[in-house]
Amino acid sequence: MIKFSRIATLVVLDAACVNISYFLAYMLRFELDMDAPGFYEFYSAYTDNFVWLTAIKLVVLFAFGMYNSLWKYAGAKEMVKVLAASIFATFGALAFLIFVQTNPPMPRSIYAITFLFDTALFGGARFAYRYARELRGGERPGLLSVFAKDPNEAGSSRVLLVGAGDAGASIIREVRYSPERHMDVVAVVDDDKSKRGHKILGVKIEGGSSDIPTVVEKHGITEVIIAIPSATRQQIKEIVGRTSGTGARIRILPSLMDLIDEKVSVSALRDLDIEDLLGRDPVALDTDGISGYLAGRTVLVTGGGGSIGSELCRQIAAYAPKKLIALDIYENTVFELANEMAATRPEMDFEPVIASVADEVRMRRVFEKLRPQVVFHAAAHKHVPLMEFNPAEAVVNNVLGTKIVCDLAAEFGACKFVMISTDKAVNPENVMGATKRLAEMVLSVASSEAHGNEGGSLPADARGTSYAAVRFGNVLGSNGSVVPIFRKQIARGGPVTVTDRDITRYFMTIPEAVQLVIQAGAMMRGGEIFILDMGEPVRILDLAENIIRLSGFTPHDDIEIVFTGLRPGEKLHEELSYGAEDINKTAHDKIFLGKAMSPSERMAAALDAAGAGGAAVSGYAGAAGDGAGAAGDGAGAAGSGDAGREAGAVGAGGAAGGLEWIIREQVAHMNDDEVKSWLREFLPEYGG
């Protein structure tokens, strides 16, 4: 009803404008003298047809959408629309009068003059209507703002806008005509020197970003808005650095990539996050190459409910797979992901699967039923301190689970297998890193067996499954990572706990890491360990201080920072590659190639072991309970305990000595110290 009333008001105004325009045009044509010879004679061309002329021009205005625009936010584009509508309205009137052949005809000058009046009156009527609505709503239109009440009295925040471009203009316009926003843009800064001293929609551009502290103090700014969707991460860091000491709240517009399907508006603003400071510029992707291996295929993501796995599912979905399978042992996150996919990708065949990658029987059923062609293996126990106290479970899940999924991928004809690895696998000091390093070795051996050559130089269609690992550091915001932990500690009022003043970590946003993992899948030939460019390591103390500032507090004053000491298995600094690895560039500037190192002699023997003869290489007798069976000569001597009887039974079956047998029948029954001793034997570089 309100919309109909608004349209009816504009139609009446336009009808009046059409007729006023003709009257004024005739008055100008006859030099404001209605008694001039021929005035009424020529004026009859209008008076005899004014109804049709009015109707024609109103129809043209409707055709140009003049009654659908939000004149509340009218600007240059709307004025161009008014100009175009006036031109076509004038030609419409001309065509009609030629058709009816008025006598005498309307003077040609009248058409030109009415066009000018139409443009002025149509536009003027709309702006007058907008200003009337603003006055009625208590807003501050244009020049009338000088008589307005101080916005601070109404509780409005005083805003400094960084960026005097189109996005900044949109924010100013919306804030000005939306009093419910409780905001007042009082100043603008921009690093384009040619803009300084000028005004943007009445707001003065008072300097560059280096002047932010001065402008904030001068105007009593309470909020700084970064309105530069194209800003690089470095530019954002510099702006934030100049703002952080002012005490003003910082908000930011999303990047251009995020704004593709959304207009610039105040509702799109969000609080600055640590990802804006640590994240990097958008990743360039070979979309054709990625589509070539994902489009139309069945894709399995293990650990699909986790931070990395769920983001893999989201991004893979954009490449139109035939079926997308998210497999995880934790049903809650998979349930949430399934609901998200149903809402955002209703057309996609998405199948959630609850299973443990270490359960070979269950995983075989999954592969038999769904036949995945591409596998992203993200399932892993990755929390360093927890795995120090649960090492057997880490070996079972991270090593045995990888071996099971790896073998099933080959057995059921998957063409690609990409495993998520970690920088903690390099010179591992902890159980989690050691198990991921062993998992990398599992892939290396599987790749050699599948390809018949370690380099994988044969064409893809002439080989079996191609295997690759992608190694990177911490991701921001993942489950259990330091960022959400810091946020929770700040929400409780502190203290924020940091293990060591000098500890550093590599960080990357989850979307960027996943983009590069998917890109690596398009580049792989088989047997590679890809290493992602993580940028420079970040000092955790600096990270904690930045998060405290972004939360509106002062580090060490409002929120205390406490140093707790390194935790079991924790390194002061992480590495992305072994010194012995030959790190090479690839076609992508953020993806490097590390030469896969051969497994240890014991690991290689366990991976090679098969059948009855395999038991001879195991040699390792794991203790479990009162007596553990020693696996030897393919028979497996039965010990006095349950583990010994199981080991003997498996050994008699011919499977003893293989990696899976060793983990199931020996490692799974060891105490924590024995598991770590086993890791050192199978992975000599493990320093735990």
XYZ file of C-alpha atoms in Angstrom:
688
model
C 0.000 0.000 0.000
C 2.879 2.352 0.849
C 4.594 1.566 -2.452
C 1.350 2.234 -4.404
C 0.913 5.559 -2.614
C 4.494 6.545 -3.458
C 4.036 5.666 -7.138
C 0.695 7.498 -7.329
C 2.296 10.604 -5.832
C 5.116 10.549 -8.387
C 2.675 9.981 -11.295
C 0.626 13.013 -10.263
C 3.799 15.093 -9.915
C 5.043 13.970 -13.346
C 1.696 14.744 -14.987
C 1.844 18.232 -13.531
C 5.470 18.597 -14.673
C 4.577 17.649 -18.273
C 1.951 20.360 -18.526
C 3.991 22.974 -16.668
C 6.842 22.213 -19.064
C 4.700 22.891 -22.145
C 3.298 26.115 -20.676
C 6.750 27.424 -19.774
C 8.129 26.420 -23.182
C 5.445 28.462 -24.969
C 6.029 31.394 -22.671
C 9.758 31.361 -23.483
C 9.071 30.877 -27.182
C 6.856 33.984 -27.246
C 9.077 36.012 -24.899
C 6.652 35.836 -21.945
C 3.953 37.670 -23.968
C 0.682 35.732 -24.192
C -0.765 38.552 -26.358
C 1.891 38.093 -28.991
C 0.545 37.378 -32.501
C -0.011 33.624 -33.049
C 0.421 32.604 -29.385
C -3.016 31.035 -28.937
C -3.036 29.698 -32.496
C 0.164 27.701 -31.914
C -0.719 26.982 -28.275
C -3.750 25.004 -29.521
C -1.388 22.272 -30.775
C -0.749 21.565 -27.109
C -4.158 22.288 -25.551
C -6.000 20.096 -28.079
C -3.727 17.133 -27.316
C -2.514 17.650 -23.744
C -4.177 14.455 -22.471
C -2.398 12.302 -25.073
C 0.889 14.136 -24.673
C 0.749 13.648 -20.896
C -0.155 9.975 -21.246
C 2.661 9.311 -23.745
C 5.296 10.854 -21.511
C 4.050 8.988 -18.429
C 4.212 5.690 -20.336
C 7.817 6.420 -21.319
C 8.667 7.168 -17.682
C 7.153 3.833 -16.646
C 9.140 2.070 -19.383
C 12.365 3.555 -18.025
C 11.623 2.326 -14.492
C 11.238 5.811 -13.105
C 8.716 4.536 -10.577
C 10.798 1.577 -9.383
C 14.024 3.356 -8.413
C 14.855 3.980 -4.755
C 14.977 7.767 -5.031
C 15.965 7.775 -1.408
C 19.448 6.874 -2.684
C 19.268 8.792 -5.975
C 22.559 9.802 -7.535
C 24.297 10.225 -10.877
C 22.896 7.014 -12.389
C 19.344 8.092 -11.625
C 19.931 11.478 -13.255
C 21.185 9.757 -16.411
C 17.996 7.716 -16.367
C 15.940 10.947 -16.097
C 17.842 12.428 -19.044
C 17.287 9.354 -21.224
C 13.593 9.205 -20.307
C 13.149 12.886 -21.218
C 14.755 12.335 -24.636
C 12.494 9.408 -25.481
C 9.444 11.214 -24.085
C 10.175 14.180 -26.360
C 10.514 11.947 -29.420
C 7.324 10.138 -28.430
C 5.417 13.422 -28.325
C 6.912 14.478 -31.671
C 5.899 11.198 -33.313
C 2.333 11.532 -31.994
C 1.887 15.126 -33.205
C 3.229 14.225 -36.657
C 0.770 11.329 -36.749
C -2.267 13.482 -35.863
C -1.063 16.354 -38.129
C -1.974 19.319 -35.942
C -2.709 22.561 -37.744
C -0.867 24.717 -37.189
C 1.982 22.418 -36.120
C 3.786 22.833 -32.825
C 6.859 25.065 -33.256
C 10.098 23.013 -33.436
C 11.694 25.087 -30.695
C 8.963 23.904 -28.279
C 10.297 20.336 -28.451
C 13.806 21.433 -27.477
C 12.579 23.681 -24.684
C 10.171 21.058 -23.244
C 13.007 18.519 -23.234
C 15.060 20.832 -21.016
C 12.125 21.563 -18.720
C 11.139 17.867 -18.583
C 14.630 16.877 -17.500
C 14.746 19.563 -14.824
C 11.212 19.014 -13.554
C 11.207 15.179 -13.601
C 14.492 15.106 -11.694
C 13.540 18.009 -9.466
C 10.211 16.416 -8.543
C 11.956 13.264 -7.389
C 14.554 15.023 -5.315
C 11.874 17.287 -3.849
C 9.822 14.194 -2.990
C 12.886 12.604 -1.356
C 13.651 15.726 0.679
C 10.025 15.973 1.801
C 10.184 12.383 3.063
C 13.447 13.119 4.855
C 11.987 16.162 6.583
C 8.899 14.214 7.572
C 11.115 11.413 8.948
C 13.365 13.814 10.864
C 16.370 13.240 8.567
C 18.925 15.814 7.452
C 18.657 16.532 3.726
C 21.596 18.210 2.044
C 22.021 21.857 3.003
C 19.457 21.525 5.762
C 22.014 19.522 7.705
C 23.539 22.724 9.041
C 20.370 23.286 11.065
C 20.250 19.700 12.288
C 20.691 18.539 15.820
C 24.138 17.313 16.844
C 24.116 13.598 16.012
C 25.969 12.837 19.230
C 22.966 13.979 21.185
C 20.951 11.233 19.550
C 23.582 8.620 20.384
C 25.018 8.361 16.861
C 28.580 7.196 16.360
C 30.942 9.667 14.701
C 32.464 7.934 11.708
C 35.717 8.433 9.824
C 35.587 6.833 6.397
C 38.808 5.489 4.868
C 38.373 5.543 1.097
C 36.745 8.252 -1.029
C 35.718 5.991 -3.903
C 32.380 4.594 -5.039
C 32.117 2.320 -2.007
C 32.710 5.239 0.346
C 30.100 7.336 -1.438
C 27.569 4.512 -1.110
C 28.194 4.288 2.621
C 27.831 8.063 3.102
C 24.619 8.133 1.081
C 23.017 5.261 2.966
C 24.093 6.533 6.372
C 22.765 10.007 5.602
C 19.336 8.792 4.593
C 18.972 5.989 7.126
C 18.663 7.540 10.590
C 18.086 4.114 12.104
C 21.799 3.428 11.500
C 22.703 5.919 14.269
C 25.862 6.892 12.398
C 27.249 10.210 11.178
C 30.115 10.343 8.674
C 32.007 13.482 9.688
C 35.279 13.061 7.778
C 36.970 11.057 5.021
C 40.614 10.202 4.329
C 42.076 8.865 1.106
C 45.641 8.254 -0.046
C 44.879 9.764 -3.471
C 46.413 13.222 -3.056
C 44.306 14.686 -5.887
C 41.159 14.147 -3.791
C 42.356 15.873 -0.640
C 40.604 19.104 0.256
C 37.597 18.205 -1.882
C 34.241 16.958 -0.629
C 32.418 13.717 -1.306
C 28.663 14.140 -0.907
C 29.317 17.102 1.350
C 31.898 15.392 3.580
C 35.420 16.809 3.458
C 38.397 14.620 2.543
C 40.836 15.721 5.231
C 44.003 13.855 4.337
C 45.481 10.410 3.794
C 45.493 7.279 5.923
C 48.601 8.541 7.715
C 46.428 11.351 9.105
C 43.961 8.989 10.794
C 45.155 9.627 14.397
C 44.948 13.417 13.882
C 41.500 13.299 12.269
C 40.168 10.951 14.957
C 41.306 13.301 17.709
C 40.100 16.439 15.887
C 36.536 15.194 15.314
C 36.078 12.903 18.299
C 35.741 9.893 16.000
C 34.293 6.769 17.623
C 34.310 4.486 14.587
C 36.609 4.042 11.587
C 35.213 2.299 8.494
C 37.575 0.919 5.864
C 35.555 1.353 2.653
C 38.060 0.003 0.120
C 36.854 -3.404 -1.178
C 39.945 -3.647 -3.412
C 42.399 -3.021 -0.551
C 45.307 -5.427 -0.285
C 46.114 -7.149 3.005
C 49.162 -4.917 3.402
C 47.054 -1.772 2.992
C 44.601 -3.043 5.607
C 47.454 -3.789 8.003
C 48.830 -0.259 7.582
C 45.414 1.361 8.133
C 44.768 -0.766 11.207
C 48.220 0.019 12.561
C 47.464 3.749 12.346
C 44.032 3.310 13.930
C 44.751 0.801 16.693
C 46.030 3.376 19.173
C 43.071 5.748 18.790
C 40.504 3.689 20.691
C 38.048 3.898 17.781
C 36.104 0.838 16.697
C 37.219 -0.501 13.300
C 34.849 -1.951 10.725
C 35.487 -2.986 7.149
C 33.680 -3.698 3.906
C 34.148 -7.219 2.490
C 36.542 -7.704 -0.412
C 35.441 -7.329 -4.032
C 35.322 -11.132 -4.314
C 32.886 -11.327 -1.403
C 30.802 -8.461 -2.788
C 30.262 -10.015 -6.246
C 26.649 -10.912 -5.473
C 26.021 -8.125 -2.971
C 25.834 -4.348 -3.221
C 27.961 -2.082 -1.077
C 25.867 -1.187 1.956
C 26.131 -0.531 5.677
C 24.626 -3.965 6.311
C 27.668 -5.511 4.589
C 30.043 -3.920 7.113
C 31.639 -6.249 9.637
C 34.060 -5.924 12.507
C 37.703 -6.271 11.611
C 38.981 -9.760 12.316
C 42.433 -11.210 12.798
C 42.048 -12.933 9.418
C 42.083 -9.485 7.798
C 45.541 -8.893 9.233
C 47.075 -12.338 8.758
C 45.238 -13.336 5.605
C 46.763 -12.659 2.220
C 45.625 -11.460 -1.180
C 43.251 -13.708 -3.189
C 44.708 -16.880 -4.673
C 44.833 -17.221 -8.461
C 43.440 -20.611 -9.483
C 43.560 -22.699 -12.637
C 39.798 -23.188 -12.726
C 39.912 -25.170 -15.975
C 42.456 -27.590 -14.557
C 40.464 -27.979 -11.337
C 37.191 -28.534 -13.185
C 38.954 -31.129 -15.298
C 39.437 -33.477 -12.357
C 36.431 -32.607 -10.175
C 33.525 -31.855 -12.515
C 31.239 -34.824 -13.077
C 33.154 -37.102 -10.686
C 32.418 -38.684 -7.330
C 34.557 -36.979 -4.689
C 35.181 -38.261 -1.160
C 36.398 -35.967 1.639
C 37.446 -37.797 4.795
C 37.284 -35.671 7.915
C 34.537 -33.834 6.037
C 33.023 -32.350 9.181
C 36.237 -30.665 10.340
C 37.458 -27.157 9.623
C 39.525 -28.105 6.565
C 37.245 -30.931 5.429
C 34.049 -28.876 5.500
C 35.698 -26.027 3.585
C 36.948 -28.574 1.044
C 33.339 -29.673 0.579
C 32.141 -26.089 0.109
C 34.757 -25.259 -2.496
C 34.577 -28.597 -4.325
C 30.797 -28.142 -4.622
C 31.432 -25.090 -6.824
C 33.054 -27.332 -9.464
C 29.933 -29.443 -10.042
C 31.014 -32.928 -8.925
C 28.695 -35.812 -9.781
C 28.507 -36.712 -6.077
C 30.167 -35.241 -3.008
C 30.727 -37.470 0.049
C 31.627 -36.035 3.447
C 32.915 -38.779 5.756
C 33.581 -38.177 9.442
C 33.320 -40.036 12.743
C 31.716 -37.031 14.481
C 28.090 -36.824 13.387
C 27.218 -33.325 14.638
C 29.486 -31.405 12.284
C 28.507 -33.612 9.331
C 24.851 -32.995 10.157
C 25.437 -29.236 10.144
C 27.329 -29.450 6.854
C 24.542 -31.514 5.280
C 21.998 -28.858 6.270
C 24.231 -26.134 4.864
C 24.633 -27.972 1.564
C 20.900 -28.571 1.312
C 20.327 -24.840 1.687
C 23.138 -23.544 -0.528
C 23.542 -26.379 -3.070
C 20.134 -28.069 -3.290
C 20.892 -29.351 -6.780
C 24.014 -31.271 -5.714
C 24.106 -34.942 -4.784
C 25.626 -34.702 -1.308
C 26.001 -37.786 0.877
C 27.068 -37.619 4.537
C 28.779 -40.758 5.864
C 29.584 -41.555 9.494
C 32.634 -43.796 9.726
C 36.136 -44.083 11.158
C 38.937 -44.228 8.594
C 40.640 -46.811 10.844
C 37.662 -49.196 10.505
C 38.643 -51.202 7.436
C 35.368 -53.159 7.224
C 33.257 -49.996 7.282
C 35.530 -48.123 4.877
C 35.426 -51.035 2.417
C 31.639 -50.886 2.400
C 31.792 -47.149 1.710
C 34.138 -47.638 -1.256
C 32.146 -50.577 -2.611
C 28.896 -48.619 -2.498
C 30.001 -45.129 -3.567
C 33.117 -45.769 -5.712
C 34.846 -42.397 -5.199
C 37.055 -41.279 -8.065
C 38.850 -38.485 -6.202
C 39.766 -38.695 -2.503
C 40.774 -35.808 -0.242
C 42.081 -37.329 2.980
C 41.699 -34.712 5.723
C 40.773 -37.047 8.584
C 43.409 -36.961 11.318
C 43.982 -36.472 15.017
C 45.876 -33.182 14.950
C 45.871 -31.689 18.459
C 49.491 -31.861 19.588
C 49.105 -31.949 23.412
C 46.198 -34.429 23.302
C 48.109 -36.842 21.098
C 51.071 -36.764 23.475
C 48.769 -38.408 26.019
C 47.030 -40.653 23.477
C 49.830 -41.786 21.156
C 48.373 -45.195 20.265
C 45.150 -43.574 19.046
C 47.208 -41.118 16.978
C 49.029 -44.000 15.284
C 45.809 -45.914 14.665
C 43.952 -42.961 13.190
C 46.711 -41.088 11.385
C 48.846 -43.961 10.101
C 46.569 -46.990 9.944
C 43.625 -44.872 8.785
C 45.714 -43.385 5.979
C 46.954 -46.844 4.935
C 43.398 -48.222 4.803
C 41.970 -45.336 2.750
C 45.069 -45.299 0.557
C 44.779 -49.021 -0.268
C 41.028 -48.837 -0.877
C 41.481 -45.905 -3.252
C 43.827 -48.017 -5.335
C 41.663 -51.146 -5.126
C 38.510 -49.345 -6.263
C 40.158 -47.324 -9.022
C 40.262 -43.774 -7.658
C 42.317 -41.602 -9.970
C 43.585 -39.070 -7.397
C 44.341 -39.213 -3.670
C 45.322 -35.966 -1.924
C 46.291 -36.053 1.748
C 46.387 -33.052 4.078
C 49.722 -33.033 5.911
C 51.326 -30.588 8.338
C 54.503 -28.645 8.977
C 54.750 -30.633 12.227
C 55.735 -33.652 10.119
C 59.102 -31.987 9.489
C 61.708 -33.086 12.051
C 58.825 -34.107 14.312
C 59.136 -33.444 18.023
C 55.652 -34.680 18.851
C 53.456 -37.716 18.277
C 51.060 -35.931 15.934
C 53.881 -34.769 13.651
C 55.551 -38.200 13.702
C 52.336 -39.996 12.716
C 51.711 -37.541 9.866
C 55.275 -38.095 8.658
C 54.655 -41.852 8.615
C 51.431 -41.176 6.703
C 53.459 -39.243 4.097
C 55.693 -42.318 3.764
C 52.649 -44.541 3.262
C 51.653 -42.345 0.310
C 55.181 -42.298 -1.089
C 55.402 -46.101 -1.191
C 51.850 -46.444 -2.538
C 52.664 -43.989 -5.309
C 55.789 -45.920 -6.308
C 53.800 -49.160 -6.443
C 50.937 -47.596 -8.414
C 53.145 -45.860 -10.951
C 55.908 -48.357 -11.318
C 58.283 -45.405 -11.030
C 58.886 -43.011 -8.164
C 58.658 -39.868 -10.236
C 55.305 -40.718 -11.715
C 56.367 -39.599 -15.197
C 53.939 -41.854 -17.042
C 50.732 -40.309 -18.430
C 47.957 -40.233 -15.857
C 45.723 -42.609 -17.791
C 48.496 -45.186 -17.995
C 49.027 -45.365 -14.251
C 47.012 -46.367 -11.221
C 45.949 -44.019 -8.464
C 48.025 -40.835 -8.179
C 48.975 -39.948 -4.605
C 50.168 -36.617 -3.217
C 50.421 -34.873 0.143
C 49.990 -31.155 0.750
C 51.941 -29.816 3.690
C 51.125 -26.517 5.411
C 51.058 -24.881 8.840
C 48.303 -23.644 11.119
C 45.017 -22.362 9.758
C 43.197 -19.465 11.361
C 39.981 -20.282 13.148
C 40.156 -24.069 12.883
C 38.689 -26.180 15.659
C 41.034 -26.071 18.629
C 43.429 -23.549 17.098
C 44.921 -20.722 19.112
C 42.690 -17.935 17.704
C 39.323 -19.189 19.056
C 41.052 -20.110 22.324
C 42.312 -16.530 22.701
C 38.837 -15.158 21.922
C 37.246 -17.310 24.614
C 39.866 -16.247 27.142
C 39.260 -12.572 26.312
C 35.493 -13.055 26.612
C 36.071 -14.395 30.149
C 38.119 -11.318 31.005
C 41.502 -13.017 30.648
C 44.172 -13.913 31.172
C 45.312 -14.889 27.685
C 47.811 -17.738 27.880
C 50.850 -17.928 25.586
C 53.314 -20.774 25.993
C 56.479 -18.776 25.261
C 57.355 -15.159 24.534
C 59.291 -16.129 21.381
C 57.161 -18.965 19.996
C 56.179 -18.551 16.321
C 53.837 -20.319 13.953
C 52.935 -20.175 10.279
C 49.346 -19.152 9.643
C 46.988 -19.233 6.683
C 43.247 -18.732 6.373
C 41.157 -21.860 5.894
C 39.728 -20.786 2.496
C 43.188 -19.980 1.122
C 44.673 -23.274 2.334
C 41.817 -25.239 0.786
C 42.053 -23.355 -2.504
C 45.716 -24.298 -2.751
C 45.034 -27.922 -1.786
C 42.481 -28.190 -4.593
C 44.899 -26.459 -6.971
C 47.645 -28.932 -5.997
C 45.263 -31.742 -6.895
C 45.092 -30.381 -10.438
C 48.900 -30.147 -10.663
C 49.833 -33.533 -9.186
C 51.398 -36.330 -11.223
C 51.904 -38.730 -8.342
C 54.320 -39.083 -5.444
C 54.662 -35.372 -4.665
C 54.786 -33.604 -1.357
C 53.497 -30.118 -2.084
C 54.500 -27.376 0.339
C 52.326 -24.270 0.535
C 53.834 -20.812 0.786
C 52.827 -19.798 4.310
C 54.491 -16.390 4.226
C 56.434 -15.234 7.258
C 56.015 -16.928 10.654
C 53.909 -15.009 13.166
C 54.946 -14.494 16.775
C 52.107 -15.822 18.934
C 52.561 -12.996 21.434
C 51.944 -10.448 18.650
C 48.898 -12.438 17.565
C 47.480 -12.412 21.092
C 48.035 -8.668 21.445
C 46.320 -7.948 18.106
C 43.282 -10.059 19.004
C 42.997 -8.237 22.335
C 43.119 -4.861 20.550
C 40.525 -5.952 17.985
C 38.294 -6.954 20.886
C 38.414 -3.370 22.161
C 40.896 -3.865 25.006
C 44.473 -2.852 25.753
C 46.968 -5.744 26.034
C 48.650 -6.164 29.433
C 46.415 -3.457 30.957
C 42.811 -4.541 30.357
C 43.697 -8.155 29.530
C 46.688 -9.861 31.117
C 48.954 -12.146 29.061
C 50.476 -15.073 30.966
C 53.375 -17.251 29.737
C 52.828 -20.907 30.648
C 55.856 -22.684 29.134
C 56.047 -25.023 26.157
C 53.655 -27.969 26.302
C 54.701 -31.610 25.758
C 55.713 -32.126 22.147
C 55.595 -28.422 21.288
C 58.379 -26.783 19.269
C 59.412 -23.165 19.557
C 59.515 -22.756 15.774
C 57.997 -24.942 13.051
C 59.581 -25.871 9.714
C 57.917 -26.468 6.367
C 60.615 -28.657 4.817
C 63.606 -30.817 5.646
C 66.980 -29.348 4.907
C 67.717 -32.430 2.780
C 64.612 -31.914 0.666
C 65.050 -30.366 -2.736
C 62.442 -27.590 -2.756
C 61.405 -26.594 -6.258
C 59.028 -24.041 -7.691
C 55.891 -25.086 -9.524
C 53.662 -23.309 -12.020
C 51.838 -21.742 -9.063
C 53.699 -19.098 -7.075
C 52.246 -20.250 -3.734
C 52.838 -23.980 -4.172
C 56.282 -25.557 -3.934
C 57.407 -29.112 -4.489
C 59.397 -31.025 -1.909
C 61.144 -34.228 -2.925
C 59.624 -37.126 -0.993
C 62.176 -38.757 1.332
C 62.354 -42.535 1.455
C 60.837 -44.321 4.466
C 63.064 -45.806 7.104
C 64.216 -49.385 6.708
C 61.747 -50.648 9.309
C 58.864 -48.667 7.810
C 59.694 -49.829 4.298
C 59.865 -53.446 5.467
C 56.473 -53.163 7.173
C 54.923 -51.628 4.066
C 56.437 -54.313 1.838
C 55.436 -57.194 4.078
C 52.686 -59.395 2.693
C 51.546 -62.968 3.201
C 53.340 -65.430 5.422
C 56.778 -64.236 4.448
C 56.007 -60.746 5.688
C 56.183 -61.795 9.316
C 59.898 -62.366 9.115
C 60.563 -58.662 8.714
C 58.432 -57.492 11.575
C 60.682 -58.693 14.359
C 59.116 -56.167 16.701
C 57.327 -57.698 19.673
C 55.000 -55.213 21.276
C 54.129 -55.724 24.897
C 50.462 -55.844 25.831
C 49.057 -56.971 29.152
C 50.855 -59.883 30.784
C 52.202 -61.344 27.583
C 52.422 -60.175 23.994
C 52.812 -62.509 21.079
C 56.026 -62.058 19.126
C 55.357 -62.042 15.417
C 57.911 -64.231 13.687
C 58.321 -66.693 10.818
C 54.758 -66.107 9.665
C 53.309 -68.199 12.462
C 53.074 -65.651 15.259
C 53.960 -67.182 18.601
C 51.051 -67.108 20.993
C 51.784 -65.304 24.262
C 50.109 -65.721 27.574
C 47.842 -62.689 27.129
C 44.918 -61.964 24.775
C 47.128 -59.870 22.532
C 49.480 -62.780 22.075
C 46.660 -65.118 21.047
C 45.348 -62.532 18.560
C 48.821 -61.974 17.163
C 49.335 -65.682 16.726
C 46.014 -66.048 14.962
C 46.739 -63.245 12.551
C 50.251 -64.455 11.982
C 48.918 -67.903 11.113
C 46.655 -66.208 8.611
C 49.670 -64.822 6.803
C 49.158 -61.092 7.559
C 51.668 -60.684 10.379
C 54.493 -58.237 9.752
C 52.566 -55.815 7.590
C 52.053 -52.276 8.829
C 48.351 -52.771 9.434
C 48.958 -55.918 11.472
C 51.689 -54.250 13.526
C 49.479 -51.295 14.406
C 46.353 -53.331 15.153
C 47.954 -56.172 17.045
C 50.943 -54.505 18.652
C 50.856 -50.698 18.797
C 47.186 -50.542 19.764
C 47.979 -52.594 22.879
C 51.102 -50.685 24.015
C 51.360 -48.162 26.783
C 52.266 -44.560 25.924
C 56.027 -44.931 26.397
C 56.091 -48.089 24.280
C 54.216 -46.322 21.460
C 56.753 -43.499 21.460
C 59.593 -46.032 21.460
C 57.949 -47.735 18.469
C 57.707 -44.387 16.680
C 61.416 -43.752 17.197
C 62.220 -47.167 15.751
C 60.069 -46.670 12.654
C 60.916 -42.971 12.309
C 64.483 -42.268 13.498
C 64.091 -38.481 13.094
C 61.280 -38.416 15.660
C 62.637 -36.451 18.611
C 59.859 -37.111 21.123
